[in-house]
XYZ file of C-alpha atoms in Angstrom:
446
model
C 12.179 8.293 45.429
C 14.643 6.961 42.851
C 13.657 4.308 40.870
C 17.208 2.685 41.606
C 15.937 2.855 45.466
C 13.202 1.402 44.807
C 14.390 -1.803 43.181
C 17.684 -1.809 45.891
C 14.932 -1.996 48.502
C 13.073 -4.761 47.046
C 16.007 -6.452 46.468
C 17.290 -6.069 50.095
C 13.731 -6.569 51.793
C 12.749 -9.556 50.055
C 16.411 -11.561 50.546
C 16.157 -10.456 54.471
C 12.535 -11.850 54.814
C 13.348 -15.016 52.506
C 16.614 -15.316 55.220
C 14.077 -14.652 58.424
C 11.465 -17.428 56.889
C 14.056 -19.748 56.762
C 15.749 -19.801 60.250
C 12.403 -20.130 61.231
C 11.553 -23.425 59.127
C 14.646 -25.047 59.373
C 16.728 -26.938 56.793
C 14.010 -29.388 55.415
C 10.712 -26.899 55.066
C 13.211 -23.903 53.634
C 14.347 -26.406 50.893
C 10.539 -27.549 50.303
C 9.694 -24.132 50.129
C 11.894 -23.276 47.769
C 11.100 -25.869 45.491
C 7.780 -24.462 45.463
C 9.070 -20.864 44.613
C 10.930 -22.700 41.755
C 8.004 -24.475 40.471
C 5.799 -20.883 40.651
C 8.526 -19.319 38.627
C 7.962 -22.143 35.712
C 4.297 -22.653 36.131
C 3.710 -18.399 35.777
C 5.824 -18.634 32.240
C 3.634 -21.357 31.288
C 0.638 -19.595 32.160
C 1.421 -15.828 31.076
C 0.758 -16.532 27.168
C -2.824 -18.452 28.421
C -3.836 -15.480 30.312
C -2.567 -12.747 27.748
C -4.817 -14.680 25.000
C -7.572 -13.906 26.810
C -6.716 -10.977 27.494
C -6.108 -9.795 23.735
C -9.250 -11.558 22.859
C -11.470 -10.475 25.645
C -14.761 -8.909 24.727
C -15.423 -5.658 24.997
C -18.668 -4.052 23.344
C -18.644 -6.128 20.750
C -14.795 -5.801 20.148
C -11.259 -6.865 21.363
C -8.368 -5.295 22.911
C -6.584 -5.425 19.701
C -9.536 -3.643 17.606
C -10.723 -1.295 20.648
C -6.996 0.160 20.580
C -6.471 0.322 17.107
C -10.265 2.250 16.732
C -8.250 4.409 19.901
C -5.489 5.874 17.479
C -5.753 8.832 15.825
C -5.942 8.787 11.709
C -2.726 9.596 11.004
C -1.297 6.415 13.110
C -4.097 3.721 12.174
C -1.578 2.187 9.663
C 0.655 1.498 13.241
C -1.300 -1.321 14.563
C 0.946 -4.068 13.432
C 3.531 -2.467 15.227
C 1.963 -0.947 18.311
C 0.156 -4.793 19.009
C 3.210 -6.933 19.565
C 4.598 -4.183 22.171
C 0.912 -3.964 23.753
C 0.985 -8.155 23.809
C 4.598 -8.306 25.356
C 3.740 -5.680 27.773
C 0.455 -7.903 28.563
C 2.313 -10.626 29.171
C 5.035 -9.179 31.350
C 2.233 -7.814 33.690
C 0.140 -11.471 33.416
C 3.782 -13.064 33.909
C 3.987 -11.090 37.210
C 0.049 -11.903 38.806
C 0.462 -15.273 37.934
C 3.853 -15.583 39.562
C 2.475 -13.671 42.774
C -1.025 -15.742 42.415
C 1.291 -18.836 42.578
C 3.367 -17.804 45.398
C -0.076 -16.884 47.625
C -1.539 -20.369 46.804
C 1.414 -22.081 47.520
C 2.132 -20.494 50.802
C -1.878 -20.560 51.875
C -2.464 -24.113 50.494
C -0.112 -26.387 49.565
C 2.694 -25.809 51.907
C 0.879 -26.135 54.966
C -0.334 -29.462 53.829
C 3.221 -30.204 52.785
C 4.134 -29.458 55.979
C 2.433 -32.185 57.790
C 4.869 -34.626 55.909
C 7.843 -32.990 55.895
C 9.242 -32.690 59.601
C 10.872 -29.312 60.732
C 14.586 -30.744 61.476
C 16.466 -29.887 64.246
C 17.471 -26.337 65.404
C 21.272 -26.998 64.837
C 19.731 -26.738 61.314
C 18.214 -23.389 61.377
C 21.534 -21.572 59.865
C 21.023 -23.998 56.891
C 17.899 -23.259 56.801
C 18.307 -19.453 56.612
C 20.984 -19.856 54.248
C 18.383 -21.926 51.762
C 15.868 -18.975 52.634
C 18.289 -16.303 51.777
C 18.688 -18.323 48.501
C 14.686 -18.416 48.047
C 14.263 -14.780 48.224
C 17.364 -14.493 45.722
C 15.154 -16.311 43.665
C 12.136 -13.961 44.287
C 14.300 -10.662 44.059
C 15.761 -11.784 40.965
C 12.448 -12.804 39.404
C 10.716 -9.617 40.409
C 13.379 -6.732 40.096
C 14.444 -8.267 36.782
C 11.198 -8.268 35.224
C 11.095 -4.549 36.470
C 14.390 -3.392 35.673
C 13.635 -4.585 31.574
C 10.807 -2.972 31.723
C 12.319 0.207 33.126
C 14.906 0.376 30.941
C 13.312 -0.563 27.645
C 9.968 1.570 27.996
C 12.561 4.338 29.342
C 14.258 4.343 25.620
C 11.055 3.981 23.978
C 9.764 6.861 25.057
C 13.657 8.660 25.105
C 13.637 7.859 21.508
C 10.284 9.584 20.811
C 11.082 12.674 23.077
C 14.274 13.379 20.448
C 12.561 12.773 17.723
C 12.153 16.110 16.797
C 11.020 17.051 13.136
C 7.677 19.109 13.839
C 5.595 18.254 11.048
C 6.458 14.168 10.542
C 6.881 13.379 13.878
C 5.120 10.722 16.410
C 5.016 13.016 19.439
C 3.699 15.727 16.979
C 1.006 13.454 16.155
C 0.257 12.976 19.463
C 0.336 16.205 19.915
C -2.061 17.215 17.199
C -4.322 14.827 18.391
C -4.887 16.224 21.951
C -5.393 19.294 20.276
C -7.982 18.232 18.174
C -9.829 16.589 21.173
C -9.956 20.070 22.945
C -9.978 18.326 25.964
C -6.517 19.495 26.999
C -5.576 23.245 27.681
C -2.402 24.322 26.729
C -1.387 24.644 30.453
C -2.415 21.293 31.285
C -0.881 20.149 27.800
C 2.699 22.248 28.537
C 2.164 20.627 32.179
C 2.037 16.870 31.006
C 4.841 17.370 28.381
C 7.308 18.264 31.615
C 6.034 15.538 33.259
C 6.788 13.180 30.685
C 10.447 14.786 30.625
C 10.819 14.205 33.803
C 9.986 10.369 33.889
C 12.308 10.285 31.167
C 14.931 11.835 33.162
C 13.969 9.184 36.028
C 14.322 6.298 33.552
C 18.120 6.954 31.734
C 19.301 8.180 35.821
C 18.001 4.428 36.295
C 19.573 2.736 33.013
C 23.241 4.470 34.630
C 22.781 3.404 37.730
C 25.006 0.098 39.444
C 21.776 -2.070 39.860
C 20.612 -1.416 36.541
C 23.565 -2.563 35.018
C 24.283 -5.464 37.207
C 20.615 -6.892 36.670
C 21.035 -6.115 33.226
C 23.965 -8.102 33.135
C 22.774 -11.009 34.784
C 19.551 -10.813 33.424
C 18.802 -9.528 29.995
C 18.573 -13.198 29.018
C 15.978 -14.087 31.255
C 14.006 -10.895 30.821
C 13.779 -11.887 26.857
C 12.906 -15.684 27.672
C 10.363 -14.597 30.581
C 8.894 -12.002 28.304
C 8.465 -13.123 24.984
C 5.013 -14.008 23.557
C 4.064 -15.687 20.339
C 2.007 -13.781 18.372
C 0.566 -14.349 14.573
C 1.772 -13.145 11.711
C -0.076 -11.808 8.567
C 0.898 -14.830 6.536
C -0.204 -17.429 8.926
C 2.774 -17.977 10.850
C 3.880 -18.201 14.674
C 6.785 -15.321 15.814
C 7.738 -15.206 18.961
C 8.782 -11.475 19.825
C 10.527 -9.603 22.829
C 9.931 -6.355 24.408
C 13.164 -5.393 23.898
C 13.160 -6.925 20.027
C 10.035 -4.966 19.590
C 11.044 -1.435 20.991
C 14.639 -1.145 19.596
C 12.732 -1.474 15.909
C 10.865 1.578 17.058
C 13.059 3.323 18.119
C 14.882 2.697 15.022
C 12.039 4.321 13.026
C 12.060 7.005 15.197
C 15.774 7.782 14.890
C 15.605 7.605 11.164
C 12.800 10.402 11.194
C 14.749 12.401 13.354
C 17.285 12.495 10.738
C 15.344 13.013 7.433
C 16.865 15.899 6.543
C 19.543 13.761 5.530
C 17.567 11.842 3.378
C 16.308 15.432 1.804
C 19.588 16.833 0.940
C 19.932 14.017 -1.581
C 19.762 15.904 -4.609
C 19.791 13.995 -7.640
C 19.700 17.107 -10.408
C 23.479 17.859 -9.153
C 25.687 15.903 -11.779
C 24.154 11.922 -10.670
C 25.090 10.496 -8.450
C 28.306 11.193 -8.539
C 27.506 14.986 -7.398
C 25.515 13.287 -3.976
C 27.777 10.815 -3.131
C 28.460 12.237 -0.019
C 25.088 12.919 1.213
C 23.906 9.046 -0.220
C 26.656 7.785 1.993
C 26.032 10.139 5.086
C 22.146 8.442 5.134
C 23.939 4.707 4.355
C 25.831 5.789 7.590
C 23.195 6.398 9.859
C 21.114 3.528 8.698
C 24.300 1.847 9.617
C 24.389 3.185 12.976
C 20.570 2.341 13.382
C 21.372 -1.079 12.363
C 24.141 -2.677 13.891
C 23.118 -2.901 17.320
C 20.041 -4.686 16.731
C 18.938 -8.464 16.987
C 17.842 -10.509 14.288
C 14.118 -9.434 15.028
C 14.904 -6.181 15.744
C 15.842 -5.706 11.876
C 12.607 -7.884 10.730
C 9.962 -6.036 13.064
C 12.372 -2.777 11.685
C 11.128 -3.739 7.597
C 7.874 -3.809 9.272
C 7.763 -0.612 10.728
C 9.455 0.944 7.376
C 6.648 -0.158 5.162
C 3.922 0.729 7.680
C 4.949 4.161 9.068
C 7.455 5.470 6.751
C 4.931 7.656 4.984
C 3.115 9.692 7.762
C 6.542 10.013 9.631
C 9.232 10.774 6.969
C 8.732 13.829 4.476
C 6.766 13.505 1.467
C 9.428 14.634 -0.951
C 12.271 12.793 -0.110
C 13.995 11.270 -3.127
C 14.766 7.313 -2.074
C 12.354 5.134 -0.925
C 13.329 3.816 1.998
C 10.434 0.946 2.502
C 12.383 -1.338 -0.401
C 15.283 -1.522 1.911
C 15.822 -5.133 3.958
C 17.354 -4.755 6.965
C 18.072 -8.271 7.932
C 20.961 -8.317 4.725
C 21.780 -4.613 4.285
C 25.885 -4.314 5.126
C 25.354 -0.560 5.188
C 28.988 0.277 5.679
C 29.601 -1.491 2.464
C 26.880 -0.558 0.855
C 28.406 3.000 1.743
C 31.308 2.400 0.420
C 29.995 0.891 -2.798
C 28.984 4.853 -3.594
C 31.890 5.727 -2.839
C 33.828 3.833 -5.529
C 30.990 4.872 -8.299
C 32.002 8.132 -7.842
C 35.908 7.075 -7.961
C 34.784 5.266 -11.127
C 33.346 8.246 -12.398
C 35.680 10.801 -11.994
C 38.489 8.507 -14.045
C 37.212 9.527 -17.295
C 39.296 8.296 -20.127
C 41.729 6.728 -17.323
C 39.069 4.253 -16.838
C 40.304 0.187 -17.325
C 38.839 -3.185 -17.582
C 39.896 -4.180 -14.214
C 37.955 -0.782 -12.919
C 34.779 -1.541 -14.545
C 34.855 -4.904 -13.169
C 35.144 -3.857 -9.855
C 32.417 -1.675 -9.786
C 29.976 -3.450 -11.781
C 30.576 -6.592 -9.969
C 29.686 -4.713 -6.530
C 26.440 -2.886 -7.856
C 25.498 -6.217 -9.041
C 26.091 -8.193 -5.739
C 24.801 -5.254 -4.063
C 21.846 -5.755 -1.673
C 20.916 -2.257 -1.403
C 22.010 0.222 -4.757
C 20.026 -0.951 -6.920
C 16.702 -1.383 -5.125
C 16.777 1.711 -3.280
C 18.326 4.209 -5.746
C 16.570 2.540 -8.778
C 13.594 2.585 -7.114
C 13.821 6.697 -7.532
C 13.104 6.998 -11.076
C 15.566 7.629 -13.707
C 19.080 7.616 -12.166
C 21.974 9.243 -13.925
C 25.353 8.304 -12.865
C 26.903 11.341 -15.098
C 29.553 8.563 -16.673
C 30.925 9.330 -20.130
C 31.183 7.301 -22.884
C 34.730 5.192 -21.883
C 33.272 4.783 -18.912
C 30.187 3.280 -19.767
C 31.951 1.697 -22.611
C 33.830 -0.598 -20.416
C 30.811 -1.078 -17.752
C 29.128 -2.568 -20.958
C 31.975 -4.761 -22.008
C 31.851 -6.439 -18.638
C 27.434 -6.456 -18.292
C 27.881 -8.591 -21.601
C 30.408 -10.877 -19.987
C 28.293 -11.593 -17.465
C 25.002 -11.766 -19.457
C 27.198 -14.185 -21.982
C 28.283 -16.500 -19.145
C 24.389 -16.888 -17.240
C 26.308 -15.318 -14.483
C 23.260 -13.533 -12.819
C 20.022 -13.903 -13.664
C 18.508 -12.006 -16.446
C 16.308 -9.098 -14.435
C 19.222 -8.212 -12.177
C 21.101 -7.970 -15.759
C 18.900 -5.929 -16.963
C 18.729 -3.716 -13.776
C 22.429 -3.262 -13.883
C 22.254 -1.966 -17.646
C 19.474 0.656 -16.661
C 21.323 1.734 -13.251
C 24.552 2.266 -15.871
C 22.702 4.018 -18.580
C 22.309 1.432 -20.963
C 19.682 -0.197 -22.718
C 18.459 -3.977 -23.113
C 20.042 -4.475 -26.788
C 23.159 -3.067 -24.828
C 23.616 0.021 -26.719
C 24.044 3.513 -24.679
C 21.542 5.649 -23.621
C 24.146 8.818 -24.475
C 23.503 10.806 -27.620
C 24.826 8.772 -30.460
C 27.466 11.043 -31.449
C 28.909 10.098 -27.852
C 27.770 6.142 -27.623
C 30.402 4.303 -27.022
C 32.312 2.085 -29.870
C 32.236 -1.457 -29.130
C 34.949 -3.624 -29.302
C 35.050 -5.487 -33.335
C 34.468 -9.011 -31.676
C 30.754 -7.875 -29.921
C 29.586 -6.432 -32.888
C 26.763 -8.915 -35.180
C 28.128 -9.565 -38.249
């Protein structure tokens, strides 16, 4: 059966019963009832991050759930704890948010409301409609609680596990690791391995039909919020502090790190031996445009969990011999359209040769300086070579010396900016000296 089904029917079935209930008790009991529902809604989301702490810090042999799954991973993924354990704790917690709310809702209707009941007189049967009506709103209240806890997990676990199906590069990949490591077990045939890989396909299949269906969008819609509130859990980070983090938060940062390994052949075809960077412009900004489009759909810890991920994972799932380094980027400040277009104009500023002006130099050293992104990431290669000639570094160097002169920016990022334009810390070129450029009479020490 479709998933869509699945959650229509639970929908339908529990907004019929919660109507049925409610004729039945009249106006007064549905009301007190629903109170009750109310108050097992609050006291489960109170009560989900006490259960998943002892969950994550249950004993088992002599070690927890966080250290028995960790020990679980396979080499070439221990360095993915930190990012595997807040998606394990939300998931925890949306499963403890769940018993707890159905715990509640059994104690409630075996205990407390019968004994509420003896106080609370039935009303009249003129009042039964009202009282289905305030039923019918109970079991919205249930439906809406249940299928939208379902529905986020549906459709984020669905494009976790979408993103690591098309994430295809063979020998940097998470799904080959996974791969690599059932084969090293020898505990699955290739028949029952090719079997389980079309399985998983087809739960994927099952989980983006469910994303485009009408119910996933209109719970989506009216609940996304909710799902995020209902769902967080505060975990601890490795400097001490409280986060508080979101399934959704946590998978889109994956799946960011997954898309960005899918595409590392762009970051390959970087080739800095080809005239600078002037020769690679485009292929710089083709990888500023899909870290871009990785990005700019993402919340605020999305992008922070994201400079997690970089750091931890970005050397067992990106190629070895790629020519940036992509773990010095930040991805809560990055403006990678700018940044894009940043390149862009240094290879503009290039090609000008001896058209070159003031007013062009101060562009484009003003925007490499401000820049959140050139200098880390492309310094952060080695020796970088713009391929400028002498007028053009000439009047780079006029306006580095400006800025130096006038405390503008602070002394490293000075310093930076002279390296990234070829020149060095007494401010003289690093160009052969029958091509260093002549400063203007007023610069030079007399």
């Amino acid at each position: 059966m479709k998933l869509d089904l699945y959650i229509l029917i639970v929908t339908i079935v529990t907004i019929a019963v919660g109507l049925l209930l409610g004729l039945l008790r009249g106006s007064r009991r549905s009301v007190l009832r629903l109170l009750l529902v109310l108050l097992c809604v609050v006291g489960a989301y109170f009560l989900k991050d006490v259960v998943t702490s002892a969950i994550l810090k249950m004993d088992i042999q002599g070690q927890n759930i966080e250290q028995v799954i960790i020990s679980g991973l396979p080499e070439e993924m221990q360095n993915m704890g930190d990012v595997i354990m807040p998606i394990v704790a939300v998931i925890i917690s949306v499963v403890s948010f769940l018993l707890c709310f159905g715990l509640l809702q059994f104690i409630t209707w075996a205990i407390v409301f019968p004994l509420l009941k003896l106080v609370v007189k039935k009303g009249k049967k003129k009042h039964a409609l009202v009282g289905g009506l305030v039923g019918a709103v109970q079991g919205v209240a249930v439906a809406f609680v249940l299928c939208v806890v379902l529905n986020g997990l549906f459709v984020n676990v669905g494009s976790l596990m979408a993103a690591m199906e098309n994430e295809q590069q063979p020998e940097n990949s998470a799904s080959s690791v996974f791969a690599a490591t059932e084969s090293d077990g020898g505990s699955v045939e290739n028949g029952s391995s090719g079997q389980n890989t079309e399985q998983i396909k087809q739960l994927i299949a099952q989980f983006n039909e469910y994303k485009q269906s009408a119910i996933s969008k209109f719970y989506c819609k009216i609940g996304d919020k909710a799902f995020d509130f209902v769902t967080s859990v505060k975990i601890q980070t490795e400097d001490g502090e409280i986060s508080k983090v979101t399934l959704k938060g946590q998978i889109d940062a994956v799946a960011g790190m997954l898309k960005l390994a899918q595409n590392a052949d762009k970051l390959q075809n970087i080739n800095f031996g080809t005239n600078g960077i002037v020769g690679c412009a485009d292929s710089i900004k083709e990888v500023f445009d899909l870290l871009d489009d990785i990005n700019k759909d993402l919340s605020k810890e999305s992008q922070e969990t994201l400079n997690k991920v970089v750091k931890n994972v970005a050397e067992s799932m990106l190629p070895a011999d790629i020519p940036i380094d992509v773990t010095v980027i930040d991805f809560t400040k990055v403006d990678f359209a700018a940044e894009g277009q940043i390149i862009t104009d240094l290879a503009s500023y290039a090609d000008k040769k001896d058209t070159i002006t003031e007013t062009d130099a101060e562009n484009i050293v003003k925007k490499v300086i401000e820049s959140d992104l050139i200098i880390p990431l492309l310094t952060s290669t080695g020796d970088i070579d713009l391929g400028l000639d002498a007028p053009q570094k000439e009047e780079a160097l006029k306006i580095i010396e400006k800025y130096e002169s006038e405390n503008a920016y602070d002394a490293d990022k000075i310093a930076k900016v002279k390296d990234f334009f070829g020149l060095n810390d007494t401010g003289s070129s690093t160009i052969p000296p029958e091509q260093q450029p002549v400063l203007p009479e007023e610069t030079v020490t007399q």
